[in-house]
mmCIF file of C-alpha atoms in Angstrom:
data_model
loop_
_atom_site.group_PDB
_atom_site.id
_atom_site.type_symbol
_atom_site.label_atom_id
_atom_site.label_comp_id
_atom_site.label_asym_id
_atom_site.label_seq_id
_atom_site.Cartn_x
_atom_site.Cartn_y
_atom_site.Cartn_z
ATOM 1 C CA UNK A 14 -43.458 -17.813 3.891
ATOM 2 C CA UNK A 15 -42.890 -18.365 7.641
ATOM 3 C CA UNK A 16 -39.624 -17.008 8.320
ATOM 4 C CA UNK A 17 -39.389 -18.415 11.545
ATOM 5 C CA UNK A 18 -39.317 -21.692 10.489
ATOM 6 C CA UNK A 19 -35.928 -20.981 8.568
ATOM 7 C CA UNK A 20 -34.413 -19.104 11.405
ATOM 8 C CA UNK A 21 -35.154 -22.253 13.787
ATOM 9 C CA UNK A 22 -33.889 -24.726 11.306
ATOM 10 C CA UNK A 23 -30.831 -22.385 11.328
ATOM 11 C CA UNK A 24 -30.559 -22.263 14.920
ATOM 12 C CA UNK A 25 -30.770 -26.282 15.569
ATOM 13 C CA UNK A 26 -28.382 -27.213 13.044
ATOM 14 C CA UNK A 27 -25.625 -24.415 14.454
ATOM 15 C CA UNK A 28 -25.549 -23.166 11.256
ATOM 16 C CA UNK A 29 -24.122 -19.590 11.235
ATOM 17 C CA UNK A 30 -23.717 -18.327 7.643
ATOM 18 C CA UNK A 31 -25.413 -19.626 4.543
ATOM 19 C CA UNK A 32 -25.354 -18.328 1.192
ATOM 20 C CA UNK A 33 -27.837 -20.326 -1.548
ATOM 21 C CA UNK A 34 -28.501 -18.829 -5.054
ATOM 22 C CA UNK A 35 -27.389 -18.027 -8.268
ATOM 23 C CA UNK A 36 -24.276 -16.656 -9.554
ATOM 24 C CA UNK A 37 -21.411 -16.117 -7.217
ATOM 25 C CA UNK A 38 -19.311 -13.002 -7.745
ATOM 26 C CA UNK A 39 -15.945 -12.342 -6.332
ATOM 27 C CA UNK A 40 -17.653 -9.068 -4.814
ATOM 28 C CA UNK A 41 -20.430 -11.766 -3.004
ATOM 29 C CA UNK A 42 -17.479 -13.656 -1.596
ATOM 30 C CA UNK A 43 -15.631 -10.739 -0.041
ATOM 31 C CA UNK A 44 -18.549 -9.351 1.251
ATOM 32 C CA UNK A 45 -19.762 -12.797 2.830
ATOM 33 C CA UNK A 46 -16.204 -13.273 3.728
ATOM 34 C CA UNK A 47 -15.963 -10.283 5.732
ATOM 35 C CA UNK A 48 -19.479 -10.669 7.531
ATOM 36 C CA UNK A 49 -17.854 -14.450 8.316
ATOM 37 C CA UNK A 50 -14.960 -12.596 10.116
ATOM 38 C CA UNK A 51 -17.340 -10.384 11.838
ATOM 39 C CA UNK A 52 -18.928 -13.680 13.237
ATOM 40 C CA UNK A 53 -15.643 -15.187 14.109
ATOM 41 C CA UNK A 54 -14.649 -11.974 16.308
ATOM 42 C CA UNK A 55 -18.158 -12.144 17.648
ATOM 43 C CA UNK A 56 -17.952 -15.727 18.596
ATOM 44 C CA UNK A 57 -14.448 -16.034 19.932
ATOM 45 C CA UNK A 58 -12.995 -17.939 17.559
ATOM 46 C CA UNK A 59 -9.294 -19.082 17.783
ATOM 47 C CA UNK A 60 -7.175 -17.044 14.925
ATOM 48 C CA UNK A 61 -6.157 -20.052 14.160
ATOM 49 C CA UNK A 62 -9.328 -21.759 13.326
ATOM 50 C CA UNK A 63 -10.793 -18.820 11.802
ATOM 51 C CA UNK A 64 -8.078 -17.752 9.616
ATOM 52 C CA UNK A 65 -8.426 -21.875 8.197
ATOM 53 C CA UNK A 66 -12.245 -21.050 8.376
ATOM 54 C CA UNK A 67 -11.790 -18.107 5.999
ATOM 55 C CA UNK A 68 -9.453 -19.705 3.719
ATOM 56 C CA UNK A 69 -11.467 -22.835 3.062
ATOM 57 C CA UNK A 70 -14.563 -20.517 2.870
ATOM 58 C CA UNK A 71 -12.688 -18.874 -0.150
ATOM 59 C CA UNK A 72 -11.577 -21.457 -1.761
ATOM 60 C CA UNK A 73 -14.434 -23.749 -2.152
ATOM 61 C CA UNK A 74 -16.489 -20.453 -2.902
ATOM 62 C CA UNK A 75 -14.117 -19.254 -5.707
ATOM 63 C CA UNK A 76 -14.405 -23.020 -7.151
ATOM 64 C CA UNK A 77 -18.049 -22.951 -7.757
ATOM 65 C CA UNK A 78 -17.674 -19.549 -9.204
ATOM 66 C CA UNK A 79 -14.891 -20.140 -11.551
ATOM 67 C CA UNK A 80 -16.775 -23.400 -12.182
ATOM 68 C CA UNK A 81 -20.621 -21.308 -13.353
ATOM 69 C CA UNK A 82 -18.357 -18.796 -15.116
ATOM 70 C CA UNK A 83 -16.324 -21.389 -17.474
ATOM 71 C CA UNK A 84 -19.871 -22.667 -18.107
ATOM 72 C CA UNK A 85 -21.260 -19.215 -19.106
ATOM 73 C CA UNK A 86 -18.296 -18.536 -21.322
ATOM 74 C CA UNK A 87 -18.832 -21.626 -23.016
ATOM 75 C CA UNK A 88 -22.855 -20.831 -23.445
ATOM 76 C CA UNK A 89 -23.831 -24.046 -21.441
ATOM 77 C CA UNK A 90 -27.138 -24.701 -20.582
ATOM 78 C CA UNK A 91 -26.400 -24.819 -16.755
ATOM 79 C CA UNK A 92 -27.560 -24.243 -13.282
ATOM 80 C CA UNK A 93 -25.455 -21.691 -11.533
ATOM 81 C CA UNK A 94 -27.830 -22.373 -8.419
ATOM 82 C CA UNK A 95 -24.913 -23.432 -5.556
ATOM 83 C CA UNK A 96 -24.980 -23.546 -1.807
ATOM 84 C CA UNK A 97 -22.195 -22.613 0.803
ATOM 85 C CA UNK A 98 -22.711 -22.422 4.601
ATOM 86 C CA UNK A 99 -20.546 -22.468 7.493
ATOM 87 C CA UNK A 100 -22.022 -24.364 10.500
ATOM 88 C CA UNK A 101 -20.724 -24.613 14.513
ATOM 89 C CA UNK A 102 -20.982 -27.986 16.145
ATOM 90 C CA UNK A 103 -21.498 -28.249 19.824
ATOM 91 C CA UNK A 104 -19.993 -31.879 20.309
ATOM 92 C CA UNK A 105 -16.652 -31.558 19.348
ATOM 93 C CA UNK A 106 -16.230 -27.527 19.588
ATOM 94 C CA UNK A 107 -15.778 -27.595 15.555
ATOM 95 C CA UNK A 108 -17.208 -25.309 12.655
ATOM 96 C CA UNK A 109 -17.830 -27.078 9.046
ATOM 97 C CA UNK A 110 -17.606 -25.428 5.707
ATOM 98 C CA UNK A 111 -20.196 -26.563 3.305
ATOM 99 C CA UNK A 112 -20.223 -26.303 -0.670
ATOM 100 C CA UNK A 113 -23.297 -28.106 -2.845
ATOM 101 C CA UNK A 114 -23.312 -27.635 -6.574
ATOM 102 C CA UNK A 115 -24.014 -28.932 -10.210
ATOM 103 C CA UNK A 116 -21.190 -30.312 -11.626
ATOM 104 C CA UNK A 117 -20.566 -32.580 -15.031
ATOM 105 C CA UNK A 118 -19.618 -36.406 -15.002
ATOM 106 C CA UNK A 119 -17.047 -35.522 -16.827
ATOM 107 C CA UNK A 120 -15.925 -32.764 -13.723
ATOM 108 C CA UNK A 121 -16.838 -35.553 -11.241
ATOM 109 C CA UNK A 122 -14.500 -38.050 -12.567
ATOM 110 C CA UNK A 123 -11.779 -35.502 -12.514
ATOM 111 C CA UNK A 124 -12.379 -34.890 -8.757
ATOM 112 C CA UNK A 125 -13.194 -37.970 -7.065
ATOM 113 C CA UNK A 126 -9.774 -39.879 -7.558
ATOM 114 C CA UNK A 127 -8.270 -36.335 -6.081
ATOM 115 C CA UNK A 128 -10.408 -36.360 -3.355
ATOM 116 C CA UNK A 129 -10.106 -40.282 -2.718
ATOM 117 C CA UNK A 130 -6.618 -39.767 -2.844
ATOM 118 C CA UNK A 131 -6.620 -37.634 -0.365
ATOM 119 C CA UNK A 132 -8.533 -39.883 1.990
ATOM 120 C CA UNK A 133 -5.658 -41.830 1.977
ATOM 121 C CA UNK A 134 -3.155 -39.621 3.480
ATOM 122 C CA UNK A 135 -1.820 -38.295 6.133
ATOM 123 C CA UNK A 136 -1.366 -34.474 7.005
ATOM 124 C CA UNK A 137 2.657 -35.112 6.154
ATOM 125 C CA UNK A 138 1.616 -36.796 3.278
ATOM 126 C CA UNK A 139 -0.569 -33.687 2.289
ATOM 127 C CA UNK A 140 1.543 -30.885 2.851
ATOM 128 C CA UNK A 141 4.654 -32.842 1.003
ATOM 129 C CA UNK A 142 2.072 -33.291 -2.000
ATOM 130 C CA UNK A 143 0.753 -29.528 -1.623
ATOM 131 C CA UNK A 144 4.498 -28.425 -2.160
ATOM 132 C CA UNK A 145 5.588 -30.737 -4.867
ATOM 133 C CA UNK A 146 1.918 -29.348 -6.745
ATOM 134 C CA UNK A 147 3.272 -25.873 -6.015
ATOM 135 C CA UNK A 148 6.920 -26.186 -6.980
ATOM 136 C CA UNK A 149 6.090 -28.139 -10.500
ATOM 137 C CA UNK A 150 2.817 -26.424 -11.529
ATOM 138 C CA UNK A 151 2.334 -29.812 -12.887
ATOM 139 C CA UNK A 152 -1.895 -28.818 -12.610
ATOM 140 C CA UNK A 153 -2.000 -25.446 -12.774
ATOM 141 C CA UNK A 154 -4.159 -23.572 -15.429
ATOM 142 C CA UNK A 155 -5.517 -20.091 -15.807
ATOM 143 C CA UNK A 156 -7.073 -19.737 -12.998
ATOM 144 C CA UNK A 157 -5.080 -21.294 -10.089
ATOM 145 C CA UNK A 158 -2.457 -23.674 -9.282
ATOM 146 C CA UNK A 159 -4.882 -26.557 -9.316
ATOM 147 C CA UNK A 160 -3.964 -27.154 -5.748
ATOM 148 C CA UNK A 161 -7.001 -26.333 -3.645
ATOM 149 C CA UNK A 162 -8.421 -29.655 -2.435
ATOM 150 C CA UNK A 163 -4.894 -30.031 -0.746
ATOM 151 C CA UNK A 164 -4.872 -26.518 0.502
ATOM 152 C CA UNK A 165 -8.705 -27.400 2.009
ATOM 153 C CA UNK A 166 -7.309 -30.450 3.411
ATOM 154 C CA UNK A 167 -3.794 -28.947 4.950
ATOM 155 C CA UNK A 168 -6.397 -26.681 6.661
ATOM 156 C CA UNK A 169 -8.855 -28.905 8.079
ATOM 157 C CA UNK A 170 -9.321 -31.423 10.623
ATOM 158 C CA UNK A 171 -11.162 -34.170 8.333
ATOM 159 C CA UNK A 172 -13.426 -33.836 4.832
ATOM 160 C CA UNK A 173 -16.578 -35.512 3.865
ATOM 161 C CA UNK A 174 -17.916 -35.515 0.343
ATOM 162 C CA UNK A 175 -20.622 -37.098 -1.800
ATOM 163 C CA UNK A 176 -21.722 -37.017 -5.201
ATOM 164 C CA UNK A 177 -24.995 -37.568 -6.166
ATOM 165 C CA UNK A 178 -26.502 -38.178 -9.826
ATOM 166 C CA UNK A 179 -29.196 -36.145 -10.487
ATOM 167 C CA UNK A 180 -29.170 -36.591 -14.229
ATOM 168 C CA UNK A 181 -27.852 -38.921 -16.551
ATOM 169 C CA UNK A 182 -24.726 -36.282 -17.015
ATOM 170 C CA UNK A 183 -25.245 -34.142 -13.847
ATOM 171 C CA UNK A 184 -24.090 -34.905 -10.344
ATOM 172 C CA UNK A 185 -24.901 -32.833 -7.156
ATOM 173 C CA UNK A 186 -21.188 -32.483 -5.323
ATOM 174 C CA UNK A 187 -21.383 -31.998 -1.338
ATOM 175 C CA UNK A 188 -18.042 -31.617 -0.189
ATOM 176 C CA UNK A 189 -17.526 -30.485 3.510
ATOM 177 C CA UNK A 190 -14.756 -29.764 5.462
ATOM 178 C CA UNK A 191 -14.546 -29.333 9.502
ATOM 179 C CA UNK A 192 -12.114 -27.192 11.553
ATOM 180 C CA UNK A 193 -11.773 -27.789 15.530
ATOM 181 C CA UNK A 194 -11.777 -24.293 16.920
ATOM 182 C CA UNK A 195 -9.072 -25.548 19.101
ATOM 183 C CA UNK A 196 -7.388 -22.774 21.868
ATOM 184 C CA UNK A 197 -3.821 -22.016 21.852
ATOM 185 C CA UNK A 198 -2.402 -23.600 24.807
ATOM 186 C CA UNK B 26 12.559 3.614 -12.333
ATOM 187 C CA UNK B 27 9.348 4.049 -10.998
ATOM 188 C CA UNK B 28 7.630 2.986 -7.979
ATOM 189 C CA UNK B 29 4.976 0.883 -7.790
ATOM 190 C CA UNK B 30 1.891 1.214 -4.864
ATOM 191 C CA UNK B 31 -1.274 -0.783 -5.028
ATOM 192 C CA UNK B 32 -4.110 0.218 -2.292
ATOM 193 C CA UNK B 33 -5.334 -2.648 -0.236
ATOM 194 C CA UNK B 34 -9.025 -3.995 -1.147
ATOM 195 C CA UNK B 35 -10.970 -6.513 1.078
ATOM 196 C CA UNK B 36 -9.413 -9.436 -0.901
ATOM 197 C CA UNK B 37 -5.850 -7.858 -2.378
ATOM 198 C CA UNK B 38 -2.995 -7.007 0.160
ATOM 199 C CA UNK B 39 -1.750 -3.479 0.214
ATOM 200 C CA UNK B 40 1.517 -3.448 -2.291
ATOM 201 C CA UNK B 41 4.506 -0.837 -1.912
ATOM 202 C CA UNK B 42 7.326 -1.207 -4.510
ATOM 203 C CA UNK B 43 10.055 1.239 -3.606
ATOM 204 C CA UNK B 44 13.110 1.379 -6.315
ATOM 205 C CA UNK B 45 14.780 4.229 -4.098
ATOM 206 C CA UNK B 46 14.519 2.595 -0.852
ATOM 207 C CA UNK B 47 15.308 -1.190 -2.041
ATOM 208 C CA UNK B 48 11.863 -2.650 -0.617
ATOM 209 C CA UNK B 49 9.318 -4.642 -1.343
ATOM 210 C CA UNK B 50 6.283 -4.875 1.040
ATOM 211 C CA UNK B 51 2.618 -6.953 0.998
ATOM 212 C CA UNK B 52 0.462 -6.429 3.437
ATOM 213 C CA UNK B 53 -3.611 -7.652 3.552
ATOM 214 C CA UNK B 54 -4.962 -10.795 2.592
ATOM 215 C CA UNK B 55 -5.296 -12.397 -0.741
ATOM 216 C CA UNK B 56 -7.746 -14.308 -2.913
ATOM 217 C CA UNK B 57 -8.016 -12.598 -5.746
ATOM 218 C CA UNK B 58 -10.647 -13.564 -8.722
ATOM 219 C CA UNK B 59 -7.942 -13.758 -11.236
ATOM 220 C CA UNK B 60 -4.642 -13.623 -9.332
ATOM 221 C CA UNK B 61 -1.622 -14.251 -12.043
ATOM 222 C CA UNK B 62 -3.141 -11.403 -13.342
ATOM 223 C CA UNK B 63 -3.488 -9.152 -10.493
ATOM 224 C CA UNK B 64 0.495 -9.933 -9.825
ATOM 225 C CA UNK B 65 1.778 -9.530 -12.797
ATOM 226 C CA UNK B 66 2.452 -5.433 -12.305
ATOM 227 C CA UNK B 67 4.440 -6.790 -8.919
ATOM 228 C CA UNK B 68 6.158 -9.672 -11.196
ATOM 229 C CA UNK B 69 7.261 -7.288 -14.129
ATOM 230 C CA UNK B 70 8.156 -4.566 -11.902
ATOM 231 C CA UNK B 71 10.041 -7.103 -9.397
ATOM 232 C CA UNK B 72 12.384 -8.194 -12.647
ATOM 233 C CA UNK B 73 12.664 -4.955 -14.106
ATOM 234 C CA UNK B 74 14.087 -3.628 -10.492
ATOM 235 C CA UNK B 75 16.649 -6.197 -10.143
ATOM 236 C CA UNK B 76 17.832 -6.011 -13.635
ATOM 237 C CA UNK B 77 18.111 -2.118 -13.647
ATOM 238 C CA UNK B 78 18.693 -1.621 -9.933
ATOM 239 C CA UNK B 79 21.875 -1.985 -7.951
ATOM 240 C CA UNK B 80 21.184 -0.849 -4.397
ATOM 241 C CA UNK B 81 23.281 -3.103 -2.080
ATOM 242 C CA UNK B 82 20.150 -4.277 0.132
ATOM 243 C CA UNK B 83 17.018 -5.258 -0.763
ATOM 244 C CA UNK B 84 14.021 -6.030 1.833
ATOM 245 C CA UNK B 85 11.253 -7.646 0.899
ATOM 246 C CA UNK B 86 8.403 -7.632 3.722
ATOM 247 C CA UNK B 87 5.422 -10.192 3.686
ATOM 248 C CA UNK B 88 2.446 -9.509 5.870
ATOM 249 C CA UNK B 89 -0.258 -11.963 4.246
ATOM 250 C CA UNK B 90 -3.073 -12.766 6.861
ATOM 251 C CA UNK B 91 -4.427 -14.984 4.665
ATOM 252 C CA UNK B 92 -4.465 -16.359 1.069
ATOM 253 C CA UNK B 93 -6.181 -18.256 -1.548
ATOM 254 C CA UNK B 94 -4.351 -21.610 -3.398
ATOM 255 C CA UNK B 95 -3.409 -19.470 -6.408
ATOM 256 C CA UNK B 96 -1.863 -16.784 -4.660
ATOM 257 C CA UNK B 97 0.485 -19.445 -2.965
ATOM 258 C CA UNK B 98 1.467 -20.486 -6.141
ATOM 259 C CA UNK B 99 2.027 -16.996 -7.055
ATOM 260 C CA UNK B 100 3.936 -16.091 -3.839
ATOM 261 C CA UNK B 101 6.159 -19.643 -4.945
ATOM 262 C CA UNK B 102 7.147 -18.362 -8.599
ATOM 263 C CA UNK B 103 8.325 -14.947 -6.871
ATOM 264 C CA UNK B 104 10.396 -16.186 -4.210
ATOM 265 C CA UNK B 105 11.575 -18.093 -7.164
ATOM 266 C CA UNK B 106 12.428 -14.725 -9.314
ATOM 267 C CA UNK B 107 14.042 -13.950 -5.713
ATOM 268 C CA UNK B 108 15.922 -16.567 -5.589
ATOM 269 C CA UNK B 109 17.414 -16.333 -9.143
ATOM 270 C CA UNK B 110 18.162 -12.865 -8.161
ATOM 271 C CA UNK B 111 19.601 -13.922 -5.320
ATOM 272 C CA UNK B 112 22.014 -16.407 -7.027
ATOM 273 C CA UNK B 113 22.877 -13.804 -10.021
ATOM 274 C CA UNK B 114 24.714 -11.845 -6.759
ATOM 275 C CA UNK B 115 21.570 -9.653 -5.111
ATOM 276 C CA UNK B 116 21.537 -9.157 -1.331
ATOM 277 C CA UNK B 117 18.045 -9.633 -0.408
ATOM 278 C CA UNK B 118 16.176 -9.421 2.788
ATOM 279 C CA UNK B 119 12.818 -11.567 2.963
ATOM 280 C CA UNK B 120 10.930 -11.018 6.627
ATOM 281 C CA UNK B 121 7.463 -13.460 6.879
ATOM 282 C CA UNK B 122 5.721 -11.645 8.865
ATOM 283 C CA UNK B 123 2.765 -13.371 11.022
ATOM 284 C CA UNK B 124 0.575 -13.006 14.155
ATOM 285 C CA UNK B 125 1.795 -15.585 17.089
ATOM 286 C CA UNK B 126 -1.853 -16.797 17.375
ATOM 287 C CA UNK B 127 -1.965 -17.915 13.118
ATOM 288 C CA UNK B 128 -0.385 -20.894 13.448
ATOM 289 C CA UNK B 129 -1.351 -21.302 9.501
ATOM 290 C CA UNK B 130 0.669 -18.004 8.599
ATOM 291 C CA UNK B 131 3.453 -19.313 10.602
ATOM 292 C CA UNK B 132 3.598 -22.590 8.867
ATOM 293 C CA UNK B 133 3.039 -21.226 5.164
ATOM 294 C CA UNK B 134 6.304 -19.246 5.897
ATOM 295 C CA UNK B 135 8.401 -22.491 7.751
ATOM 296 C CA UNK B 136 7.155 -24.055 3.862
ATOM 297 C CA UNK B 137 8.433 -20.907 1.972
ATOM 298 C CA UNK B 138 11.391 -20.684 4.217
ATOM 299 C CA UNK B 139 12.589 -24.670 3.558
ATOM 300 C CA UNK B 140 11.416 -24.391 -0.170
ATOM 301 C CA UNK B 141 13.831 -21.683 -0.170
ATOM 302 C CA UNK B 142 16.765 -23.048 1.837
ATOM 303 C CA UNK B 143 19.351 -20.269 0.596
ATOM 304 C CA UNK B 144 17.135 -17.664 0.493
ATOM 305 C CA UNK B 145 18.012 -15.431 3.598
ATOM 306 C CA UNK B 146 13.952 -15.789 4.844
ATOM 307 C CA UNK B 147 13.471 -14.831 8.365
ATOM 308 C CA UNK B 148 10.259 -15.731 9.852
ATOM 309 C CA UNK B 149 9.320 -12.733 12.189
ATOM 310 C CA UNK B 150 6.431 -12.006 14.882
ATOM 311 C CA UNK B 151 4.193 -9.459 14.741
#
């Protein structure tokens, strides 16, 4: 394989961290979430911006793997196969957040009225809907308050998404979120 | 009763439960895999301190750099315990701590702090 070609693909798209595989493990997260802080530090990113970097990083990383590991448990035939990348753009001064995975009709028609939802409003609107979420529990289950597309969007500048079917039950999910590295005053 | 100290790992803050000295103190980040369960040592411990304990001061220090969506839920049900606490006639200290340049520490702790209204929740800078 010519390596090169990756790293210049890498290069002209700004992209700065990308993980693609298999299985994500909590251990994988930390690890990639400490070599992202690394890059922050590196590159002179706003505390700010990276600590919303980092966070949005987690979350949408920690959804794909609580979303392969439900499958396992329930001895799914499934591909754990997911994609996650952070990427700097030179326009606007901004760094995206990028998550790709396999998902379920049945997954993607709990998440697209969320996420169109959320298209809708504004950041007031968000944070007032993050709280009431975290005061009533009203989605939680076992593994987290079922908040984290509002805790994304509370930490990001805009979102993009797109679901695409793949198979008559399967749907690729790109979600993206982008964070102006903006400098404290 | 026993205290309580959890080391710090790259994704679980460092946690010091002191029954002697009345304090309660979380520093690191947090996004753990399976957080209500991570907590719940801090959670039981938390209730079975105020129930046995009756120092007159109690400080509770947060010094979260970052967090994951479940641990905010987490931190919300124990300022909750707090704040029962709180109204059954504790005297409780809470200081947010945060870093002047993470504007998103500062305003998860103005959202704790109004959540909280009679909480006595100081928001502090590093």
């Amino acid at each position: 394989m010519d390596i090169t070609k990756l790293e210049d693909f890498l290069d002209d798209s700004g992209i700065v961290f990308l993980s693609y595989g298999g299985m994500l493990t909590q251990d994988l997260i930390s690890n990639m979430t400490d070599a992202l802080e690394k890059e922050a530090e590196k590159n002179n990113v706003s505390m700010s911006a990276s600590t919303n970097i980092f966070t949005i990083f987690v979350e949408l990383s920690q959804n794909m793997m609580n979303y392969s590991k439900s499958r396992a448990e329930n001895n799914e035939k499934f591909d754990p196969k997911g994609l996650v990348l952070v990427g700097y753009n030179n326009e606007d001064n901004s760094y995206y957040v990028l998550s790709r995975n396999v998902i379920d009709v049945i997954d993607k028609e709990k998440i697209l009225p969320k996420l169109e939802e959320l298209e809708t409003m504004d950041r007031d609107q968000v944070k007032k809907r993050y709280r009431e979420l975290r005061r009533s529990g009203l989605d939680k289950h076992n593994k987290g308050a079922g908040i984290g597309f509002l805790e994304i969007s509370k930490r990001c500048d805009s979102i993009d998404y797109k679901f695409t079917q793949i198979s008559e039950h399967k749907y690729q999910f790109m979600f993206q979120a982008n964070i102006i590295n903006k400098q404290k005053q | 009763m026993e205290n309580l100290v959890i080391e710090e790992t790259k994704y679980t803050p460092k946690i010091n439960l002191d029954a002697q000295k009345g304090l309660i103190e979380l520093t690191g980040k947090s996004y753990p895999e399976n957080t209500f369960e991570f907590y719940k040592p801090m959670m039981d411990w938390a209730e079975e301190y105020f129930n046995a304990n009756d120092l007159p001061k109690t400080i509770i220090n947060f010094e979260i750099i970052y967090f994951n969506s479940s641990s905010s839920k987490l931190f919300f049900d124990f300022f909750d315990l707090i704040e029962e606490m709180s109204n059954k006639g504790k005297y409780i200290e809470i200081y947010w701590r945060y870093d002047p340049d993470n504007d998103s520490a500062l305003e998860a702790g103005e959202d704790f702090k109004e959540d909280f209204e009679k909480l006595n929740f100081k928001l502090e800078e590093k």
